[in-house]
Coordinates of C-alpha atoms in Angstrom, one line a residue:
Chain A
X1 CA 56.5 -97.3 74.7
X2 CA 57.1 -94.9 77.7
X3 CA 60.3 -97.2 78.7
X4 CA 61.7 -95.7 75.6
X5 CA 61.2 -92.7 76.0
X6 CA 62.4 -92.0 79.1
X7 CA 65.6 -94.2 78.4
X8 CA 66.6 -92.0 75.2
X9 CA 65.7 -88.9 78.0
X10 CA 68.5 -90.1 80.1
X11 CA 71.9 -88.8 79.9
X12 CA 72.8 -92.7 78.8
X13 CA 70.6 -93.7 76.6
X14 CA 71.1 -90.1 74.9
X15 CA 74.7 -91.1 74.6
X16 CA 73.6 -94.7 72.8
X17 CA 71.5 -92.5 70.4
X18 CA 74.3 -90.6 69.7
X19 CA 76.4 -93.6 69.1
X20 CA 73.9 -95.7 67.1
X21 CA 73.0 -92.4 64.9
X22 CA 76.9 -91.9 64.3
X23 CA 77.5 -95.3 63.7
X24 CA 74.8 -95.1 60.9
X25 CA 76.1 -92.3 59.7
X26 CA 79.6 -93.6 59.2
X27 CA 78.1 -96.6 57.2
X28 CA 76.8 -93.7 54.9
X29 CA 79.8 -92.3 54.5
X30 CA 81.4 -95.3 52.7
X31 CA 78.7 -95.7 50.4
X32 CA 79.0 -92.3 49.5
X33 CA 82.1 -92.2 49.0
X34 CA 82.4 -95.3 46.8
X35 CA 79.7 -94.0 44.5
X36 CA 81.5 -90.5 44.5
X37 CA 85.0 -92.2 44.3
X38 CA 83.6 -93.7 40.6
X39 CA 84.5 -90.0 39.4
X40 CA 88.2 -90.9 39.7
X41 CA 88.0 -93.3 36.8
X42 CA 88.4 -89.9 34.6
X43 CA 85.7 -90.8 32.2
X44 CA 83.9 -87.8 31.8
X45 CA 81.6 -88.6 34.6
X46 CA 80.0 -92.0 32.6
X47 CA 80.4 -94.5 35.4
X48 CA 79.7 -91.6 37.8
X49 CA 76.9 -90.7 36.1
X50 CA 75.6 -94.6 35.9
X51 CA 75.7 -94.7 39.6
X52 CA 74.1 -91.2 40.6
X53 CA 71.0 -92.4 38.7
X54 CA 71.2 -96.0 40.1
X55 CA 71.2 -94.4 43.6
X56 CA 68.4 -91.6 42.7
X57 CA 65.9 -94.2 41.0
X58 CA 66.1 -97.3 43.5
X59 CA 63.3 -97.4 45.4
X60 CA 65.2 -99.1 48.4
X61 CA 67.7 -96.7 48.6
X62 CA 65.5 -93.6 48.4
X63 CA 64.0 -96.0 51.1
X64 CA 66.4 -95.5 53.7
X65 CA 67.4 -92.2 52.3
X66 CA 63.9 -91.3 54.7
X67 CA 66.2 -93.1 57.7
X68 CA 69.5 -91.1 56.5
X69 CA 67.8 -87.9 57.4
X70 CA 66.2 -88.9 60.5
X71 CA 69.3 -89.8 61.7
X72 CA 71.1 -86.9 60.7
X73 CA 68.4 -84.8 62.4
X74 CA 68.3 -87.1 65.4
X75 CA 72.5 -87.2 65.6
X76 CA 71.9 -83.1 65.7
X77 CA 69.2 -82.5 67.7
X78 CA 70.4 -84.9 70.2
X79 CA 74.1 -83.2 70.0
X80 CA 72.7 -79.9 70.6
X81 CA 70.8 -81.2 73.5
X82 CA 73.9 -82.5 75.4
X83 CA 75.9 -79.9 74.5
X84 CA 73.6 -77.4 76.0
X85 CA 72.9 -79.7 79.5
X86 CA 76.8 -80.2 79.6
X87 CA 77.8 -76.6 79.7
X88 CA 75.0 -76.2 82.5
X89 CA 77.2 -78.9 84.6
X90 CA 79.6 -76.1 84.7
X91 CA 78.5 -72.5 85.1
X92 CA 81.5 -71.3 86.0
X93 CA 84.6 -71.9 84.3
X94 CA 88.1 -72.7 85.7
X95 CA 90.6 -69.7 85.2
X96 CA 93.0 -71.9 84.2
X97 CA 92.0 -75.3 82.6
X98 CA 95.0 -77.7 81.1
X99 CA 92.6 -79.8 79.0
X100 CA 95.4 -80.8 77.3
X101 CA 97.0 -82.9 79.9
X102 CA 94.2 -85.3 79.9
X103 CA 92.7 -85.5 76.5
X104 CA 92.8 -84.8 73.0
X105 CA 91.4 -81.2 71.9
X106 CA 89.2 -82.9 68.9
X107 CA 87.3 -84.8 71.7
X108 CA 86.5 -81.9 73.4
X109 CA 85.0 -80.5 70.4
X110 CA 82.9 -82.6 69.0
X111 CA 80.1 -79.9 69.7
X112 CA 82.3 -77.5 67.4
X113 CA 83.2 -79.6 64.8
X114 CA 79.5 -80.9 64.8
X115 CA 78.0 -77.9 64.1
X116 CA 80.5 -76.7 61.4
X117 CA 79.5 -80.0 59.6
X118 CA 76.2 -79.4 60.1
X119 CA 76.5 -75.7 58.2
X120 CA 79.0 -77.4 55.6
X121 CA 75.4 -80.4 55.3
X122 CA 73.4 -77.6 54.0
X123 CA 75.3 -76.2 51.7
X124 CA 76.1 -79.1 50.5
X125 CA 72.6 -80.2 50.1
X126 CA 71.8 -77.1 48.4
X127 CA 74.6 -77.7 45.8
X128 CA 73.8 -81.1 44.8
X129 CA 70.8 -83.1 46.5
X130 CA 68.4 -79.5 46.1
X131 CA 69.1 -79.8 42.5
X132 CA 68.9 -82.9 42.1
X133 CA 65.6 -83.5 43.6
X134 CA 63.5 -80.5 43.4
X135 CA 64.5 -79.5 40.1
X136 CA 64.0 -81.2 36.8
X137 CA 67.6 -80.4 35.6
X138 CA 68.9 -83.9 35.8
X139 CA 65.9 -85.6 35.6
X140 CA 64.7 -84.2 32.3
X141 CA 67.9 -85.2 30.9
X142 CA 69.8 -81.4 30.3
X143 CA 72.2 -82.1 32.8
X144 CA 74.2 -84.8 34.5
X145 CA 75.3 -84.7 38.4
X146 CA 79.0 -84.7 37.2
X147 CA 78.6 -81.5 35.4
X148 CA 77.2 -80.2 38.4
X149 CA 80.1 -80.9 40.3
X150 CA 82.3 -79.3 37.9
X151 CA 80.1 -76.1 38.0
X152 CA 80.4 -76.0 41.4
X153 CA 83.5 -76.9 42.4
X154 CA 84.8 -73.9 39.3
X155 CA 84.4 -71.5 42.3
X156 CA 87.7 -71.3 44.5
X157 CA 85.7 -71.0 47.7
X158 CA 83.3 -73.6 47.3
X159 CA 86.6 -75.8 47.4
X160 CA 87.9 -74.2 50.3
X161 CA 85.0 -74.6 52.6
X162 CA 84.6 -78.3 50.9
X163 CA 88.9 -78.9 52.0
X164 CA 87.6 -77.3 55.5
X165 CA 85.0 -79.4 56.4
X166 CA 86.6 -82.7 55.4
X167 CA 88.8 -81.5 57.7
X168 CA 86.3 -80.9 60.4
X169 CA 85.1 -84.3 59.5
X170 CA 88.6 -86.0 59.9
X171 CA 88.5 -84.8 63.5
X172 CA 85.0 -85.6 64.0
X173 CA 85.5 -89.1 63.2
X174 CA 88.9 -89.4 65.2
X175 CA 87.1 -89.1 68.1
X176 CA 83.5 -90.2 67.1
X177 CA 84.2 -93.6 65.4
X178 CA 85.9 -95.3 68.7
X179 CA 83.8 -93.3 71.2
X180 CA 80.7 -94.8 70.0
X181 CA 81.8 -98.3 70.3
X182 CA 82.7 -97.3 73.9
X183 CA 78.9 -95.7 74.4
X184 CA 77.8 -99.2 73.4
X185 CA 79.5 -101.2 76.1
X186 CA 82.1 -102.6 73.8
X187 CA 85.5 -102.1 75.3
X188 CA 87.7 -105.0 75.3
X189 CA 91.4 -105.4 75.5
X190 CA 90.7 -107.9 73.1
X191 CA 89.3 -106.0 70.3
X192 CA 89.5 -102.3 71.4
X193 CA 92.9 -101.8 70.1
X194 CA 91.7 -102.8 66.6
X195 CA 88.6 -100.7 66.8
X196 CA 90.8 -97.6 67.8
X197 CA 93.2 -98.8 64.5
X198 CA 90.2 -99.2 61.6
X199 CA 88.8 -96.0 63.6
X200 CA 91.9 -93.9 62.9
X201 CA 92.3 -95.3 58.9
X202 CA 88.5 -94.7 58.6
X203 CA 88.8 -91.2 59.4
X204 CA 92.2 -90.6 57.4
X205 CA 91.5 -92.3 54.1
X206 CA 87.5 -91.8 53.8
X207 CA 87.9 -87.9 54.2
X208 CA 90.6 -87.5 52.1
X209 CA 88.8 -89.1 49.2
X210 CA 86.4 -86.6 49.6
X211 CA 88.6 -83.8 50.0
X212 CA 90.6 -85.3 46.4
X213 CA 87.0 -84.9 44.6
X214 CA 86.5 -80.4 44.8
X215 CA 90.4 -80.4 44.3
X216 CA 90.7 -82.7 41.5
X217 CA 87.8 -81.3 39.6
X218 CA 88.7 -77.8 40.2
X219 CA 92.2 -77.9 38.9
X220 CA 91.4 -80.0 35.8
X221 CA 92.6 -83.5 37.3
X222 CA 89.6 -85.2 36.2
X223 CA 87.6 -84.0 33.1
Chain B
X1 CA 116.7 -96.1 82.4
X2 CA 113.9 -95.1 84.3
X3 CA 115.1 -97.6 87.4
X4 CA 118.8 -96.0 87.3
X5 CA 117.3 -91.9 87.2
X6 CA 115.5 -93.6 89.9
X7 CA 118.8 -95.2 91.7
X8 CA 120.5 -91.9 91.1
X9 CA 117.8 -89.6 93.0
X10 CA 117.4 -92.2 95.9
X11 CA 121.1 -91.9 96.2
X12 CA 121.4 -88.5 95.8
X13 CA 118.6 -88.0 98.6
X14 CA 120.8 -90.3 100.7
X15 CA 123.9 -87.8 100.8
X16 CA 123.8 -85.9 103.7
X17 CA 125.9 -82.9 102.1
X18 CA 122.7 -82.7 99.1
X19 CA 120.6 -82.8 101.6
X20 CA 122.1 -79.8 103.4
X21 CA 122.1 -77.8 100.1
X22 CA 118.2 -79.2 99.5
X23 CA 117.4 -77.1 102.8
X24 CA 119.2 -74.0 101.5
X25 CA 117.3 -75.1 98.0
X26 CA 113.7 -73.8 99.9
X27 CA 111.2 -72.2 97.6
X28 CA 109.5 -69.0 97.5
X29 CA 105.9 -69.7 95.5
X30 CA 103.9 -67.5 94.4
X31 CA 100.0 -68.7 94.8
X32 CA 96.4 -67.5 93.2
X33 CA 93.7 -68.9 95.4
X34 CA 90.4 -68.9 94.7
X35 CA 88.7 -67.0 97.8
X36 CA 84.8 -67.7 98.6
X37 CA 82.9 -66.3 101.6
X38 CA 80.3 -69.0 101.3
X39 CA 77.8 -71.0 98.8
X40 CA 76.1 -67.6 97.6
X41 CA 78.9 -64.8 97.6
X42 CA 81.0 -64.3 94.8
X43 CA 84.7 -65.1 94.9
X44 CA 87.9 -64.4 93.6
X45 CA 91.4 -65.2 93.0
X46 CA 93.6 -63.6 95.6
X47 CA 97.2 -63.6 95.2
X48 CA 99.4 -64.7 98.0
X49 CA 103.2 -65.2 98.5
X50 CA 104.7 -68.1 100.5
X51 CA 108.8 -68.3 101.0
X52 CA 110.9 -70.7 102.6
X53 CA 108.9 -73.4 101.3
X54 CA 110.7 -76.5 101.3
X55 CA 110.9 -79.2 98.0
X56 CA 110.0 -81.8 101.0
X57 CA 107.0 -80.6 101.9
X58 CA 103.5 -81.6 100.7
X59 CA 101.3 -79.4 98.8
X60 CA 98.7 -79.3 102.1
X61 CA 102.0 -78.6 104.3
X62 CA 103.1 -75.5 102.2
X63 CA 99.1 -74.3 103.0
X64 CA 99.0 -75.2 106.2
X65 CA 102.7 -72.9 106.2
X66 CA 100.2 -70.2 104.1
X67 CA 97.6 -70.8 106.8
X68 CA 99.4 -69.9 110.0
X69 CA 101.2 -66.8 108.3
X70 CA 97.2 -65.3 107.7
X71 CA 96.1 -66.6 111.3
X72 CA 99.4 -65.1 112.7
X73 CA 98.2 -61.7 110.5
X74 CA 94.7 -61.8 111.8
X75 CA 93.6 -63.2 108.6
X76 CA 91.1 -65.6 107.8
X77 CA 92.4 -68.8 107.1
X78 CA 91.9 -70.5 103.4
X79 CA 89.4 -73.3 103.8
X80 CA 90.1 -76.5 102.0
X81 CA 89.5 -80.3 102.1
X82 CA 92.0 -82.9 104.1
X83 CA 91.6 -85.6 106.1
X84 CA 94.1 -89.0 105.8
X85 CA 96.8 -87.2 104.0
X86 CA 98.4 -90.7 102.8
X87 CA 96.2 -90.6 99.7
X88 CA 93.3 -92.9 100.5
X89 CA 90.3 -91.0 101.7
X90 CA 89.9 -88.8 98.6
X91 CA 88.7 -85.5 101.1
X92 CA 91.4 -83.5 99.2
X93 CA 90.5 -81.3 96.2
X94 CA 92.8 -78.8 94.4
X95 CA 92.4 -77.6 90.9
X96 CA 96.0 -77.3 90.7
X97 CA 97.4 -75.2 87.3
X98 CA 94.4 -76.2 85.4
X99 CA 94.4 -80.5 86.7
X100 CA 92.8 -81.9 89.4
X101 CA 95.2 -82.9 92.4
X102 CA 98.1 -80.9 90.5
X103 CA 100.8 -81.7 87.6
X104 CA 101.4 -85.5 88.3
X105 CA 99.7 -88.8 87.3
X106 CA 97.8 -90.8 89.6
X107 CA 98.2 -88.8 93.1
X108 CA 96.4 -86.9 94.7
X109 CA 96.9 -83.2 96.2
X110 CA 98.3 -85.0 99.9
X111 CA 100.5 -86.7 98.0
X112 CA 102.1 -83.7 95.7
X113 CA 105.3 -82.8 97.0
X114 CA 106.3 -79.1 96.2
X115 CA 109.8 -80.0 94.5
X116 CA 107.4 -81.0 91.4
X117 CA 107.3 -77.4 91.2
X118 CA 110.8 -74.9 90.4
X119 CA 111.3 -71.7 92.7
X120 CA 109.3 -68.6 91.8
X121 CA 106.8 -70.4 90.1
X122 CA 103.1 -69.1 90.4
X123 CA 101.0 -71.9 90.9
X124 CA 97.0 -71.4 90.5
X125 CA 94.5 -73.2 93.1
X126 CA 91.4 -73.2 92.5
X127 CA 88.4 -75.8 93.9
X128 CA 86.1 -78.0 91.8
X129 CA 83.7 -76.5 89.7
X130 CA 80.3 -78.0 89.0
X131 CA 76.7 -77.5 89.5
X132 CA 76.5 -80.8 91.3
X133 CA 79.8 -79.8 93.8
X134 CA 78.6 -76.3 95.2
X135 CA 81.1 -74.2 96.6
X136 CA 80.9 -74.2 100.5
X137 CA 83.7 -71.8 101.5
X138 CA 87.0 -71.5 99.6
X139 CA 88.8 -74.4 97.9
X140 CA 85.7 -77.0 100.0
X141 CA 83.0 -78.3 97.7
X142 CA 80.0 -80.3 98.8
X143 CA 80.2 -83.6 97.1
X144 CA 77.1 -84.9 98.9
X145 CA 75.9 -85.7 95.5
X146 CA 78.6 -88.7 95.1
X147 CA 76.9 -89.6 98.7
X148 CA 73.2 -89.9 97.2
X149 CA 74.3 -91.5 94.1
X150 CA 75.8 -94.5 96.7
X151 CA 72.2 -94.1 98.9
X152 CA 70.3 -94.9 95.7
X153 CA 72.0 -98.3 95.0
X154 CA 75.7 -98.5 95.3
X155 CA 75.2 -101.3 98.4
X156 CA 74.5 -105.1 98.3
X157 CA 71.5 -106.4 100.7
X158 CA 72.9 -109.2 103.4
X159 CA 70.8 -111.2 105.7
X160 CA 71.8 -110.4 109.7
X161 CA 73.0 -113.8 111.5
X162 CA 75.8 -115.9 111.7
X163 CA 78.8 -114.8 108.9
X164 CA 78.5 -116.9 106.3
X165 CA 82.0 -119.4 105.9
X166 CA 85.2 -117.7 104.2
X167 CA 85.4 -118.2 100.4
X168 CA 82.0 -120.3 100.3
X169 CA 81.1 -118.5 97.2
X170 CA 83.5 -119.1 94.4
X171 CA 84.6 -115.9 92.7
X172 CA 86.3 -115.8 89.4
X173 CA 90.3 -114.7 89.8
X174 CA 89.6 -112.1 86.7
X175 CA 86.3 -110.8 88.2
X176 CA 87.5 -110.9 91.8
X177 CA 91.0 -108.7 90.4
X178 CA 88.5 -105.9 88.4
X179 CA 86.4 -105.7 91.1
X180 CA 88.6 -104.8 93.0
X181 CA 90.8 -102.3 90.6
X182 CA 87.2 -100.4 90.6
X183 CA 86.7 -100.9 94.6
X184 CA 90.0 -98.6 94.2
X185 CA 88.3 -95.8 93.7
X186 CA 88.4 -92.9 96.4
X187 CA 85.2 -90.4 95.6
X188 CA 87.6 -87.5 95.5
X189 CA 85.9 -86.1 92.6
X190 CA 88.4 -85.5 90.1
X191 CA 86.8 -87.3 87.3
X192 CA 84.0 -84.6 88.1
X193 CA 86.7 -81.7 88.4
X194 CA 88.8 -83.0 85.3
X195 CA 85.8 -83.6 82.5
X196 CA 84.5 -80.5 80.7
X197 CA 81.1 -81.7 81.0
X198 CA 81.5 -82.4 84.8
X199 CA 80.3 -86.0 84.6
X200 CA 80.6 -88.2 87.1
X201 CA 80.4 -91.4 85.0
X202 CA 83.8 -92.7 86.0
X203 CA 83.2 -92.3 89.4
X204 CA 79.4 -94.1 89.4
X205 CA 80.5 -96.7 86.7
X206 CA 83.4 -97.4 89.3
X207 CA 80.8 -98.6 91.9
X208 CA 78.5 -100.1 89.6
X209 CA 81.4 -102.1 88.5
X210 CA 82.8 -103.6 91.6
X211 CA 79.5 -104.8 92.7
X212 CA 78.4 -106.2 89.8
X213 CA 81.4 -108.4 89.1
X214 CA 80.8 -110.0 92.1
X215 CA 77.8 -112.8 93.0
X216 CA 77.0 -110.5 96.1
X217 CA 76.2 -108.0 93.5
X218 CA 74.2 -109.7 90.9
X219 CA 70.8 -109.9 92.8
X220 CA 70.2 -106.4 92.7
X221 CA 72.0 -105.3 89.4
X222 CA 70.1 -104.0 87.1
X223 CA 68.1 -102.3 89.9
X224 CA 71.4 -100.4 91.2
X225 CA 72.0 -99.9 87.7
X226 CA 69.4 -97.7 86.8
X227 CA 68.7 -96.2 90.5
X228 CA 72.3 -94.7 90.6
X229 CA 72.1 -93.3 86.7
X230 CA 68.9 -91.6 87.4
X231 CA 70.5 -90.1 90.9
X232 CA 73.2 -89.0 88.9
X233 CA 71.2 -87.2 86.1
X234 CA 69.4 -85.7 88.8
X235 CA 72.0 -84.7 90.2
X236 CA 73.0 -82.4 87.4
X237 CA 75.8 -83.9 86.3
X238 CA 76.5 -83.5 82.5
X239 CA 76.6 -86.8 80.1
X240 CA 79.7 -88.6 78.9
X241 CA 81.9 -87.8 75.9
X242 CA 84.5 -90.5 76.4
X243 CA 87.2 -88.0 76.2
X244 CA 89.2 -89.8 78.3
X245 CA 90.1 -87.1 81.0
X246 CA 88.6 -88.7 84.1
X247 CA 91.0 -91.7 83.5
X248 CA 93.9 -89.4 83.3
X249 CA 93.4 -87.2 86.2
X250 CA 92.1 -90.2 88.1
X251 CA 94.9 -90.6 91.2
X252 CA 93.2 -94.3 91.8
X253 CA 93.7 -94.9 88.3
X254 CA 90.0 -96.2 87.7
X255 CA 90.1 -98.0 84.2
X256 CA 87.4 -96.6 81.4
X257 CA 86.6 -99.7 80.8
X258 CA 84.4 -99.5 83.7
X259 CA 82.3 -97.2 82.3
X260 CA 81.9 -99.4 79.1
X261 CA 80.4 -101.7 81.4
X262 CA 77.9 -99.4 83.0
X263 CA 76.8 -98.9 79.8
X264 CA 76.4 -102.5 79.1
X265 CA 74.7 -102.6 82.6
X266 CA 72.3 -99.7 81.8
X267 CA 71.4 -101.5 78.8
X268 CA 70.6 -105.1 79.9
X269 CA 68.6 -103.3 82.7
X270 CA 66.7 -101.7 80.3
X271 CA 66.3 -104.5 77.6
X272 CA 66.3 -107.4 80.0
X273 CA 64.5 -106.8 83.5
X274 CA 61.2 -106.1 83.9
X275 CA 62.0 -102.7 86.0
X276 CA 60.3 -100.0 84.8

């Protein structure tokens, strides 16, 4: 077991648990988003509803909910980690630096934009996965999850920092999607292009749902 | 329309009377230059002037020019990094206006001419900064770091005797032509010098590559593999965010693809061999 560990210590097999965590991660993503996309069917949260309890009461998926928060732990810890070692490559800083000659400013921040999605993760926990876990609100019956959204997503703010942080997430996945292919060893002239392609849709279309979901409920789109 | 903007400056360099207004045409440049006693002193940017330079010269003439104005002025001369000047040893180093070997694409700072830069221009120099590339004196780094990652497995084992015969082992024409686009690679450093996490992946991937594309290479792969990361981590060069800046800045124009394959390499060393 020692092998492993000192391969995930290494600057490259840090980099391949980076990738494999933010692969996972992604793959979240769009299961969220579908469930969260059943809102848009504008029927008073029914089908919403139906799929919020599916996903709360499954056994397999509160299963690998267990894995969804390692990972999310182990994508930040392990960010923080090279972020810290990678600013000690460089103790002094160029006076003048043209980063934007040679690459794209999103990909330089990825340490940035990590750690604003991390602060957006726990208020975001605490608005929806707090209550609906460690509360008997929903479970008891009183309230349903969609209510909750619209309760929440009332306050102007809350939307705001929601907008933001889809935002933040765009960008994250610009870079993030394709890079990790590339920390796995797959580049190919073959099939890179098409990665880069269903990278850039993926982290178009799949934050702008999200982003639709605080705006639509808070200006009465969806009742 | 490239090739006739092409055709048209050729020309235009061939007519004697543009030529006579091109030495009229010299430059006065304005230059910030990092200044370091040595390794432990702290430096600075010090501000010099240099006039008459001509568009002609390279960017290591117009010092050389800034050179012997300070000796002639009892000065101390600015130390920095040269050796071929025809772009193929990689000893030069300038962090020129925030990029490694200046404003264009795939040269490096020998190969710069001045008239990529207008008249009064101030034109920052400053020398490679990373933990792993100390500061000797000036614009000169130590890159004896690049030299140990090579020590620690970026060589194939041959038997002395007799030469084996030409072409005896067959060598693919895609492998032998990638091989050799990452033999390309200089160890200037400016993968280093252009990545904000000073990593050197490009540079170590480049020399995993071109030896383990070829059959003289494979016997000791996933051994180099691993010897050369865990040089370079030691090292204290930072990880890999795929950014794509060493590619850019590179004047060899070392493909990232390369370090794709290191990647792949790392991890069939680690899955597959019984290495520990």
């Amino acid at each position: 077991m020692n092998w492993i560990l000192k391969m995930f210590q290494s600057s490259l097999g840090q980099k391949l648990l980076m990738a494999l965590t933010g692969l996972f991660l992604i793959s979240f993503l769009l299961v969220h988003c579908g469930i969260n996309a059943l809102i848009f069917f504008n029927d008073g949260g029914e089908m919403f509803n139906k799929g919020a309890e599916f996903m709360g009461t499954n056994f397999l998926i509160r299963a690998v909910e267990i894995f969804l928060f390692a990972g999310i732990i182990l994508h930040a810890v392990q960010g923080f980690s090279l972020t810290f070692k990678n600013q000690k490559a460089r103790p002094i800083k160029y006076a003048v630096n043209n980063g934007n000659a040679n690459s794209k400013w999103y990909s330089r921040s990825m340490g940035l934009l990590g750690t604003l999605l991390l602060m957006f993760l726990i208020i975001h926990l605490r608005h929806f996965w707090v209550v609906s876990r460690f509360t008997d609100e929903i479970t008891s019956g009183k309230e349903t999850l969609f209510n909750e959204m619209k309760e929440v997503f009332e306050n102007p703010w809350v939307v705001f920092i929601y907008v933001l942080a889809m935002i933040s997430l765009a960008y994250h996945l610009l870079h993030g999607f394709q890079s990790s292919f590339q920390t796995l060893g797959l580049n190919h002239k073959r099939y890179t292009p098409i990665i880069r392609v269903l990278g850039i849709c993926f982290s178009i279309v799949i934050p702008t749902i999200f982003a639709l979901m605080p705006i639509a409920i808070h200006f009465d789109f969806i009742k | 329309m490239k090739i006739l903007k092409l055709h048209k400056e050729v020309i235009s360099n061939l007519n004697p009377q543009k030529k006579r207004n091109s030495m009229s045409g010299n430059m006065n440049i304005k230059l910030k230059v990092w200044r370091q006693k040595n390794s432990n002193s702290k430096g600075e940017l010090v501000n010099y002037k240099v006039s008459e330079v001509s568009p002609d010269m390279s960017f290591l003439e117009m010092f050389d020019m800034l050179n012997e104005t300070l000796i002639n002025e009892k000065k101390e001369p600015i130390a920095f990094d040269h050796d071929c000047r025809e772009g193929i040893c990689g000893m030069c180093s300038m962090f020129i206006n925030g990029r490694p070997h200046g404003p264009n694409d795939a040269v490096t700072t020998c190969q710069l001419h001045m008239r990529s830069f207008k008249d009064g221009d101030t034109i920052v120099v400053e020398p490679w900064r990373a933990s792993a590339f100390p500061i000797l004196k000036d614009l000169i780094v130590d890159r004896s770091s690049f030299d140990r990652i090579i020590s620690a497995g970026g060589f194939i084992s041959v038997n002395t005797g007799n030469a084996q015969d030409a072409n005896c082992l067959p060598i693919g024409k895609n492998e032998a032509d990638e091989s050799f686009a990452a033999a390309a690679c200089i160890g200037c450093g400016a993968c280093v010098a252009a990545c904000k996490n000073s990593s050197a992946m490009l540079f170590v991937s480049a020399k995993v590559s071109q030896l383990a594309l070829l059959p003289q290479g494979k016997p000791e792969r996933h051994q180099r593999v691993l010897n050369m990361v865990a040089q370079m981590d030691s090292e204290g060069f930072g990880a890999c965010t795929n950014t794509g800046a060493c590619e850019a800045e590179c004047p060899k124009e070392i493909s990232l693809s390369n370090i794709a394959r290191m990647n792949r390499e790392y991890l069939s060393a680690k899955l597959c061999s019984e290495i520990e």
